[in-house]
Amino acid sequence: MGRQDTPNSGAGRNRSPKPAAQKTAPAKTVSRAGRKPSPAVYRRRRLFAGVALLLVLGLIAGGVATVTSLLGGAERAVSAQDSSQASSAQGSTAQPGATPSASPSATPSASPTCEQKLVTVKAATNKTSYAADEKPVLSLTVTNGGKLPCKVNIGTSQMDFLVTSGSDRVFSSADCQAASTDLVKTIAPGKSETANFPWPRNRSVQGCEKVPDGSVAGSGYYVFIAKLGAKVSPPTVFQLS
């Protein structure tokens, strides 16, 4: 029998060989490497470069400011130290024959004084009405109405017990005063000093001239005024029987 070709073997002989596959990957890589970046890429790169430059400039400026501040502080400290040393040197150098001046002393403030206008005088009698055989007791009271102590002359040189009746000057303790003396006393705030004078109902004239015999104050109303220097009391009225 003659040889018959098997379908498989015949198919192998008649099939034309397939061409080998071409590798295109390198071609694509070369194509991408040769492509120019897009405008968006350029903008991003420029933006990044600008930001980086600004950061670098900021760091440089901050460093310069810090160094300048440190140098200025050091210069001021050195200047202050030099000035202090110069002042110390001048203070420690005394000129020949120079006398140190004394520091001015503080002027003492004046001590407060009492208000003399608040020192008042009052006239009073021990009774408002007297019998024929009674002697009125006239009282002069000086009071310090201020808030500070006051020195007041309450001597007989300043006192006057004056008795009048209408326009008639009946009696004054200053007319026949035997001795005129000064008596300065310090009166505390709100306190008083009182002097009493028993009046024997006699009459007197200025200069202590002689009064006619039997010249005594008769019955009636009388006014008593107390005087202490320039201060005059309000009048007080009393009656003699």
PDB file of C-alpha atoms in Angstrom:
ATOM      1  CA  MET A   1       0.000   0.000   0.000  1.00  0.00           C
ATOM      2  CA  GLY A   2       1.229   3.313  -0.682  1.00  0.00           C
ATOM      3  CA  ARG A   3       1.880   5.859   2.399  1.00  0.00           C
ATOM      4  CA  GLN A   4      -0.896   8.179   3.170  1.00  0.00           C
ATOM      5  CA  ASP A   5      -0.207  11.382   4.830  1.00  0.00           C
ATOM      6  CA  THR A   6      -2.033  11.924   8.080  1.00  0.00           C
ATOM      7  CA  PRO A   7      -4.120  14.971   8.314  1.00  0.00           C
ATOM      8  CA  ASN A   8      -1.918  16.236  11.064  1.00  0.00           C
ATOM      9  CA  SER A   9       1.237  15.819   9.091  1.00  0.00           C
ATOM     10  CA  GLY A  10      -0.325  17.292   5.953  1.00  0.00           C
ATOM     11  CA  ALA A  11      -1.570  20.241   7.863  1.00  0.00           C
ATOM     12  CA  GLY A  12       1.938  20.754   9.222  1.00  0.00           C
ATOM     13  CA  ARG A  13       3.406  20.847   5.784  1.00  0.00           C
ATOM     14  CA  ASN A  14       0.876  23.109   4.142  1.00  0.00           C
ATOM     15  CA  ARG A  15       0.690  25.769   7.045  1.00  0.00           C
ATOM     16  CA  SER A  16       2.898  28.688   6.313  1.00  0.00           C
ATOM     17  CA  PRO A  17       5.126  29.770   9.117  1.00  0.00           C
ATOM     18  CA  LYS A  18       3.812  32.747  11.207  1.00  0.00           C
ATOM     19  CA  PRO A  19       5.985  35.784  11.244  1.00  0.00           C
ATOM     20  CA  ALA A  20       7.706  36.489  14.565  1.00  0.00           C
ATOM     21  CA  ALA A  21       5.929  39.015  16.827  1.00  0.00           C
ATOM     22  CA  GLN A  22       7.496  42.451  16.823  1.00  0.00           C
ATOM     23  CA  LYS A  23       8.329  44.119  20.174  1.00  0.00           C
ATOM     24  CA  THR A  24       6.879  47.623  20.184  1.00  0.00           C
ATOM     25  CA  ALA A  25       7.505  48.528  23.873  1.00  0.00           C
ATOM     26  CA  PRO A  26      10.857  50.173  23.258  1.00  0.00           C
ATOM     27  CA  ALA A  27       9.353  52.239  20.478  1.00  0.00           C
ATOM     28  CA  LYS A  28       6.629  53.513  22.824  1.00  0.00           C
ATOM     29  CA  THR A  29       9.201  54.363  25.535  1.00  0.00           C
ATOM     30  CA  VAL A  30      11.277  56.292  23.083  1.00  0.00           C
ATOM     31  CA  SER A  31       8.202  58.132  21.882  1.00  0.00           C
ATOM     32  CA  ARG A  32       7.227  59.206  25.486  1.00  0.00           C
ATOM     33  CA  ALA A  33      10.750  60.311  26.307  1.00  0.00           C
ATOM     34  CA  GLY A  34      10.896  62.559  23.299  1.00  0.00           C
ATOM     35  CA  ARG A  35       7.519  64.270  24.048  1.00  0.00           C
ATOM     36  CA  LYS A  36       7.638  67.877  25.429  1.00  0.00           C
ATOM     37  CA  PRO A  37       5.933  68.652  28.842  1.00  0.00           C
ATOM     38  CA  SER A  38       2.558  70.316  28.632  1.00  0.00           C
ATOM     39  CA  PRO A  39       2.047  74.017  29.621  1.00  0.00           C
ATOM     40  CA  ALA A  40       0.310  72.921  32.859  1.00  0.00           C
ATOM     41  CA  VAL A  41       3.467  71.103  33.899  1.00  0.00           C
ATOM     42  CA  TYR A  42       5.528  74.241  33.264  1.00  0.00           C
ATOM     43  CA  ARG A  43       3.136  76.343  35.375  1.00  0.00           C
ATOM     44  CA  ARG A  44       3.312  73.882  38.275  1.00  0.00           C
ATOM     45  CA  ARG A  45       7.082  73.855  38.119  1.00  0.00           C
ATOM     46  CA  ARG A  46       7.288  77.672  38.053  1.00  0.00           C
ATOM     47  CA  LEU A  47       4.822  77.916  40.958  1.00  0.00           C
ATOM     48  CA  PHE A  48       6.832  75.442  43.021  1.00  0.00           C
ATOM     49  CA  ALA A  49      10.075  77.268  42.231  1.00  0.00           C
ATOM     50  CA  GLY A  50       8.499  80.646  43.219  1.00  0.00           C
ATOM     51  CA  VAL A  51       7.241  79.291  46.545  1.00  0.00           C
ATOM     52  CA  ALA A  52      10.619  77.767  47.317  1.00  0.00           C
ATOM     53  CA  LEU A  53      12.341  81.092  46.501  1.00  0.00           C
ATOM     54  CA  LEU A  54       9.991  83.011  48.784  1.00  0.00           C
ATOM     55  CA  LEU A  55      10.676  80.582  51.638  1.00  0.00           C
ATOM     56  CA  VAL A  56      14.416  80.948  51.157  1.00  0.00           C
ATOM     57  CA  LEU A  57      14.148  84.780  51.071  1.00  0.00           C
ATOM     58  CA  GLY A  58      11.974  84.755  54.224  1.00  0.00           C
ATOM     59  CA  LEU A  59      14.511  82.618  56.082  1.00  0.00           C
ATOM     60  CA  ILE A  60      17.326  84.912  54.986  1.00  0.00           C
ATOM     61  CA  ALA A  61      15.421  88.088  56.055  1.00  0.00           C
ATOM     62  CA  GLY A  62      14.541  86.574  59.448  1.00  0.00           C
ATOM     63  CA  GLY A  63      18.128  85.616  60.028  1.00  0.00           C
ATOM     64  CA  VAL A  64      19.372  89.115  59.136  1.00  0.00           C
ATOM     65  CA  ALA A  65      16.804  90.744  61.469  1.00  0.00           C
ATOM     66  CA  THR A  66      17.789  88.462  64.326  1.00  0.00           C
ATOM     67  CA  VAL A  67      21.474  89.150  63.847  1.00  0.00           C
ATOM     68  CA  THR A  68      20.827  92.905  63.630  1.00  0.00           C
ATOM     69  CA  SER A  69      18.768  92.845  66.847  1.00  0.00           C
ATOM     70  CA  LEU A  70      21.457  90.911  68.666  1.00  0.00           C
ATOM     71  CA  LEU A  71      24.156  93.286  67.450  1.00  0.00           C
ATOM     72  CA  GLY A  72      22.076  96.343  68.460  1.00  0.00           C
ATOM     73  CA  GLY A  73      21.420  94.927  71.967  1.00  0.00           C
ATOM     74  CA  ALA A  74      25.075  94.162  72.435  1.00  0.00           C
ATOM     75  CA  GLU A  75      26.013  97.681  71.299  1.00  0.00           C
ATOM     76  CA  ARG A  76      23.545  99.289  73.762  1.00  0.00           C
ATOM     77  CA  ALA A  77      24.821  97.116  76.607  1.00  0.00           C
ATOM     78  CA  VAL A  78      28.440  98.095  75.853  1.00  0.00           C
ATOM     79  CA  SER A  79      27.449 101.800  75.623  1.00  0.00           C
ATOM     80  CA  ALA A  80      25.591 101.665  78.959  1.00  0.00           C
ATOM     81  CA  GLN A  81      28.533  99.963  80.626  1.00  0.00           C
ATOM     82  CA  ASP A  82      30.923 102.610  79.275  1.00  0.00           C
ATOM     83  CA  SER A  83      28.657 105.424  80.525  1.00  0.00           C
ATOM     84  CA  SER A  84      28.415 103.847  83.989  1.00  0.00           C
ATOM     85  CA  GLN A  85      32.168 103.488  84.194  1.00  0.00           C
ATOM     86  CA  ALA A  86      32.654 107.101  83.088  1.00  0.00           C
ATOM     87  CA  SER A  87      30.192 108.363  85.741  1.00  0.00           C
ATOM     88  CA  SER A  88      31.922 106.337  88.445  1.00  0.00           C
ATOM     89  CA  ALA A  89      35.286 107.718  87.386  1.00  0.00           C
ATOM     90  CA  GLN A  90      33.999 111.314  87.503  1.00  0.00           C
ATOM     91  CA  GLY A  91      32.343 110.791  90.894  1.00  0.00           C
ATOM     92  CA  SER A  92      35.472 109.290  92.411  1.00  0.00           C
ATOM     93  CA  THR A  93      37.722 112.121  91.139  1.00  0.00           C
ATOM     94  CA  ALA A  94      37.702 115.022  93.581  1.00  0.00           C
ATOM     95  CA  GLN A  95      39.085 118.367  92.600  1.00  0.00           C
ATOM     96  CA  PRO A  96      41.739 119.806  94.909  1.00  0.00           C
ATOM     97  CA  GLY A  97      40.268 122.146  97.462  1.00  0.00           C
ATOM     98  CA  ALA A  98      36.681 121.346  96.477  1.00  0.00           C
ATOM     99  CA  THR A  99      34.197 121.133  99.345  1.00  0.00           C
ATOM    100  CA  PRO A 100      31.206 118.846  98.915  1.00  0.00           C
ATOM    101  CA  SER A 101      27.990 120.817  98.954  1.00  0.00           C
ATOM    102  CA  ALA A 102      25.483 119.927 101.615  1.00  0.00           C
ATOM    103  CA  SER A 103      22.211 118.522 100.414  1.00  0.00           C
ATOM    104  CA  PRO A 104      19.330 120.954 100.871  1.00  0.00           C
ATOM    105  CA  SER A 105      17.348 120.182 103.972  1.00  0.00           C
ATOM    106  CA  ALA A 106      13.619 119.874 103.763  1.00  0.00           C
ATOM    107  CA  THR A 107      11.764 122.958 104.945  1.00  0.00           C
ATOM    108  CA  PRO A 108       9.601 122.013 107.923  1.00  0.00           C
ATOM    109  CA  SER A 109       5.956 122.674 107.346  1.00  0.00           C
ATOM    110  CA  ALA A 110       4.342 125.261 109.568  1.00  0.00           C
ATOM    111  CA  SER A 111       2.467 123.781 112.469  1.00  0.00           C
ATOM    112  CA  PRO A 112      -1.269 124.385 112.315  1.00  0.00           C
ATOM    113  CA  THR A 113      -2.563 127.215 114.491  1.00  0.00           C
ATOM    114  CA  CYS A 114      -5.925 127.564 116.113  1.00  0.00           C
ATOM    115  CA  GLU A 115      -8.606 129.750 114.646  1.00  0.00           C
ATOM    116  CA  GLN A 116      -8.941 132.676 117.007  1.00  0.00           C
ATOM    117  CA  LYS A 117     -12.261 133.618 115.479  1.00  0.00           C
ATOM    118  CA  LEU A 118     -13.680 130.410 116.972  1.00  0.00           C
ATOM    119  CA  VAL A 119     -12.700 131.565 120.475  1.00  0.00           C
ATOM    120  CA  THR A 120     -15.821 133.123 121.972  1.00  0.00           C
ATOM    121  CA  VAL A 121     -16.689 135.030 125.145  1.00  0.00           C
ATOM    122  CA  LYS A 122     -19.927 134.696 127.121  1.00  0.00           C
ATOM    123  CA  ALA A 123     -21.375 136.804 129.940  1.00  0.00           C
ATOM    124  CA  ALA A 124     -23.533 135.262 132.656  1.00  0.00           C
ATOM    125  CA  THR A 125     -24.820 135.904 136.175  1.00  0.00           C
ATOM    126  CA  ASN A 126     -25.435 133.348 138.901  1.00  0.00           C
ATOM    127  CA  LYS A 127     -29.030 134.564 139.190  1.00  0.00           C
ATOM    128  CA  THR A 128     -31.466 136.583 137.113  1.00  0.00           C
ATOM    129  CA  SER A 129     -32.871 138.516 140.078  1.00  0.00           C
ATOM    130  CA  TYR A 130     -31.262 139.675 143.332  1.00  0.00           C
ATOM    131  CA  ALA A 131     -32.640 140.824 146.640  1.00  0.00           C
ATOM    132  CA  ALA A 132     -31.497 144.077 148.203  1.00  0.00           C
ATOM    133  CA  ASP A 133     -28.840 142.377 150.309  1.00  0.00           C
ATOM    134  CA  GLU A 134     -27.453 140.099 147.557  1.00  0.00           C
ATOM    135  CA  LYS A 135     -24.346 140.736 145.475  1.00  0.00           C
ATOM    136  CA  PRO A 136     -24.510 139.598 141.884  1.00  0.00           C
ATOM    137  CA  VAL A 137     -21.706 137.283 140.712  1.00  0.00           C
ATOM    138  CA  LEU A 138     -20.651 138.225 137.188  1.00  0.00           C
ATOM    139  CA  SER A 139     -19.003 135.470 135.134  1.00  0.00           C
ATOM    140  CA  LEU A 140     -16.842 135.725 132.003  1.00  0.00           C
ATOM    141  CA  THR A 141     -16.457 132.448 130.128  1.00  0.00           C
ATOM    142  CA  VAL A 142     -14.061 131.988 127.191  1.00  0.00           C
ATOM    143  CA  THR A 143     -14.575 128.893 125.003  1.00  0.00           C
ATOM    144  CA  ASN A 144     -12.456 127.345 122.267  1.00  0.00           C
ATOM    145  CA  GLY A 145     -14.922 126.273 119.600  1.00  0.00           C
ATOM    146  CA  GLY A 146     -12.232 125.132 117.151  1.00  0.00           C
ATOM    147  CA  LYS A 147     -10.630 121.741 116.523  1.00  0.00           C
ATOM    148  CA  LEU A 148      -7.129 122.733 117.677  1.00  0.00           C
ATOM    149  CA  PRO A 149      -5.801 123.917 121.056  1.00  0.00           C
ATOM    150  CA  CYS A 150      -5.630 127.695 121.428  1.00  0.00           C
ATOM    151  CA  LYS A 151      -3.442 129.892 123.584  1.00  0.00           C
ATOM    152  CA  VAL A 152      -5.562 132.682 125.093  1.00  0.00           C
ATOM    153  CA  ASN A 153      -4.593 135.517 127.414  1.00  0.00           C
ATOM    154  CA  ILE A 154      -7.196 135.451 130.158  1.00  0.00           C
ATOM    155  CA  GLY A 155      -5.342 137.805 132.515  1.00  0.00           C
ATOM    156  CA  THR A 156      -6.892 140.828 134.163  1.00  0.00           C
ATOM    157  CA  SER A 157      -5.147 142.994 131.553  1.00  0.00           C
ATOM    158  CA  GLN A 158      -7.623 141.646 129.010  1.00  0.00           C
ATOM    159  CA  MET A 159     -10.797 141.315 131.089  1.00  0.00           C
ATOM    160  CA  ASP A 160     -13.542 143.845 131.617  1.00  0.00           C
ATOM    161  CA  PHE A 161     -16.797 143.276 133.500  1.00  0.00           C
ATOM    162  CA  LEU A 162     -19.071 146.092 132.294  1.00  0.00           C
ATOM    163  CA  VAL A 163     -22.482 146.904 133.800  1.00  0.00           C
ATOM    164  CA  THR A 164     -24.842 149.407 132.170  1.00  0.00           C
ATOM    165  CA  SER A 165     -28.415 150.516 132.619  1.00  0.00           C
ATOM    166  CA  GLY A 166     -29.809 152.027 129.452  1.00  0.00           C
ATOM    167  CA  SER A 167     -27.338 154.750 128.425  1.00  0.00           C
ATOM    168  CA  ASP A 168     -25.866 154.902 131.938  1.00  0.00           C
ATOM    169  CA  ARG A 169     -22.416 153.391 132.325  1.00  0.00           C
ATOM    170  CA  VAL A 170     -22.746 152.072 135.854  1.00  0.00           C
ATOM    171  CA  PHE A 171     -19.620 150.011 136.500  1.00  0.00           C
ATOM    172  CA  SER A 172     -16.432 148.672 134.865  1.00  0.00           C
ATOM    173  CA  SER A 173     -13.867 146.417 136.530  1.00  0.00           C
ATOM    174  CA  ALA A 174     -11.151 148.188 134.543  1.00  0.00           C
ATOM    175  CA  ASP A 175     -11.834 151.582 136.150  1.00  0.00           C
ATOM    176  CA  CYS A 176     -10.150 150.915 139.492  1.00  0.00           C
ATOM    177  CA  GLN A 177      -8.173 147.768 138.798  1.00  0.00           C
ATOM    178  CA  ALA A 178      -5.318 147.479 141.295  1.00  0.00           C
ATOM    179  CA  ALA A 179      -3.061 145.248 139.158  1.00  0.00           C
ATOM    180  CA  SER A 180      -3.127 144.416 135.473  1.00  0.00           C
ATOM    181  CA  THR A 181      -1.550 141.064 134.715  1.00  0.00           C
ATOM    182  CA  ASP A 182      -1.324 138.648 131.811  1.00  0.00           C
ATOM    183  CA  LEU A 183      -2.256 134.986 132.100  1.00  0.00           C
ATOM    184  CA  VAL A 184      -1.851 132.909 128.934  1.00  0.00           C
ATOM    185  CA  LYS A 185      -3.504 129.530 129.031  1.00  0.00           C
ATOM    186  CA  THR A 186      -3.914 126.821 126.419  1.00  0.00           C
ATOM    187  CA  ILE A 187      -7.552 125.965 125.965  1.00  0.00           C
ATOM    188  CA  ALA A 188      -8.266 122.569 124.440  1.00  0.00           C
ATOM    189  CA  PRO A 189     -10.849 122.187 121.677  1.00  0.00           C
ATOM    190  CA  GLY A 190     -14.361 122.436 123.102  1.00  0.00           C
ATOM    191  CA  LYS A 191     -13.102 123.491 126.545  1.00  0.00           C
ATOM    192  CA  SER A 192     -13.689 126.711 128.494  1.00  0.00           C
ATOM    193  CA  GLU A 193     -12.127 128.935 131.142  1.00  0.00           C
ATOM    194  CA  THR A 194     -14.296 131.003 133.502  1.00  0.00           C
ATOM    195  CA  ALA A 195     -13.520 134.025 135.681  1.00  0.00           C
ATOM    196  CA  ASN A 196     -15.974 135.213 138.339  1.00  0.00           C
ATOM    197  CA  PHE A 197     -16.324 138.753 139.732  1.00  0.00           C
ATOM    198  CA  PRO A 198     -18.549 139.516 142.727  1.00  0.00           C
ATOM    199  CA  TRP A 199     -19.998 142.973 142.101  1.00  0.00           C
ATOM    200  CA  PRO A 200     -20.794 144.921 145.273  1.00  0.00           C
ATOM    201  CA  ARG A 201     -23.338 147.099 143.439  1.00  0.00           C
ATOM    202  CA  ASN A 202     -21.062 150.111 143.474  1.00  0.00           C
ATOM    203  CA  ARG A 203     -20.663 152.649 140.741  1.00  0.00           C
ATOM    204  CA  SER A 204     -17.344 153.566 139.087  1.00  0.00           C
ATOM    205  CA  VAL A 205     -15.969 156.026 136.578  1.00  0.00           C
ATOM    206  CA  GLN A 206     -13.043 155.847 134.201  1.00  0.00           C
ATOM    207  CA  GLY A 207      -9.719 156.702 135.840  1.00  0.00           C
ATOM    208  CA  CYS A 208     -11.108 155.557 139.211  1.00  0.00           C
ATOM    209  CA  GLU A 209     -12.121 159.065 140.179  1.00  0.00           C
ATOM    210  CA  LYS A 210     -13.978 159.587 143.437  1.00  0.00           C
ATOM    211  CA  VAL A 211     -17.644 158.756 143.362  1.00  0.00           C
ATOM    212  CA  PRO A 212     -20.022 160.742 145.619  1.00  0.00           C
ATOM    213  CA  ASP A 213     -20.869 158.979 148.902  1.00  0.00           C
ATOM    214  CA  GLY A 214     -23.928 156.801 148.772  1.00  0.00           C
ATOM    215  CA  SER A 215     -23.619 156.336 145.011  1.00  0.00           C
ATOM    216  CA  VAL A 216     -24.721 152.770 144.605  1.00  0.00           C
ATOM    217  CA  ALA A 217     -26.739 150.990 141.970  1.00  0.00           C
ATOM    218  CA  GLY A 218     -30.412 151.172 142.833  1.00  0.00           C
ATOM    219  CA  SER A 219     -33.174 148.778 141.985  1.00  0.00           C
ATOM    220  CA  GLY A 220     -33.895 148.141 138.347  1.00  0.00           C
ATOM    221  CA  TYR A 221     -32.774 146.168 135.325  1.00  0.00           C
ATOM    222  CA  TYR A 222     -29.113 146.032 134.358  1.00  0.00           C
ATOM    223  CA  VAL A 223     -27.118 144.727 131.455  1.00  0.00           C
ATOM    224  CA  PHE A 224     -23.840 142.823 131.892  1.00  0.00           C
ATOM    225  CA  ILE A 225     -21.300 142.609 129.029  1.00  0.00           C
ATOM    226  CA  ALA A 226     -18.056 140.636 129.336  1.00  0.00           C
ATOM    227  CA  LYS A 227     -14.964 141.682 127.353  1.00  0.00           C
ATOM    228  CA  LEU A 228     -11.725 139.807 126.709  1.00  0.00           C
ATOM    229  CA  GLY A 229      -9.365 141.926 124.655  1.00  0.00           C
ATOM    230  CA  ALA A 230     -11.177 142.675 121.396  1.00  0.00           C
ATOM    231  CA  LYS A 231     -13.798 139.991 121.966  1.00  0.00           C
ATOM    232  CA  VAL A 232     -17.160 141.122 123.314  1.00  0.00           C
ATOM    233  CA  SER A 233     -19.909 138.884 124.649  1.00  0.00           C
ATOM    234  CA  PRO A 234     -23.595 139.164 123.922  1.00  0.00           C
ATOM    235  CA  PRO A 235     -25.388 141.092 126.703  1.00  0.00           C
ATOM    236  CA  THR A 236     -27.132 139.354 129.587  1.00  0.00           C
ATOM    237  CA  VAL A 237     -29.859 141.032 131.639  1.00  0.00           C
ATOM    238  CA  PHE A 238     -30.448 140.761 135.399  1.00  0.00           C
ATOM    239  CA  GLN A 239     -32.576 142.589 137.993  1.00  0.00           C
ATOM    240  CA  LEU A 240     -31.681 144.281 141.248  1.00  0.00           C
ATOM    241  CA  SER A 241     -34.250 144.822 143.978  1.00  0.00           C
TER     242      SER A 241
END
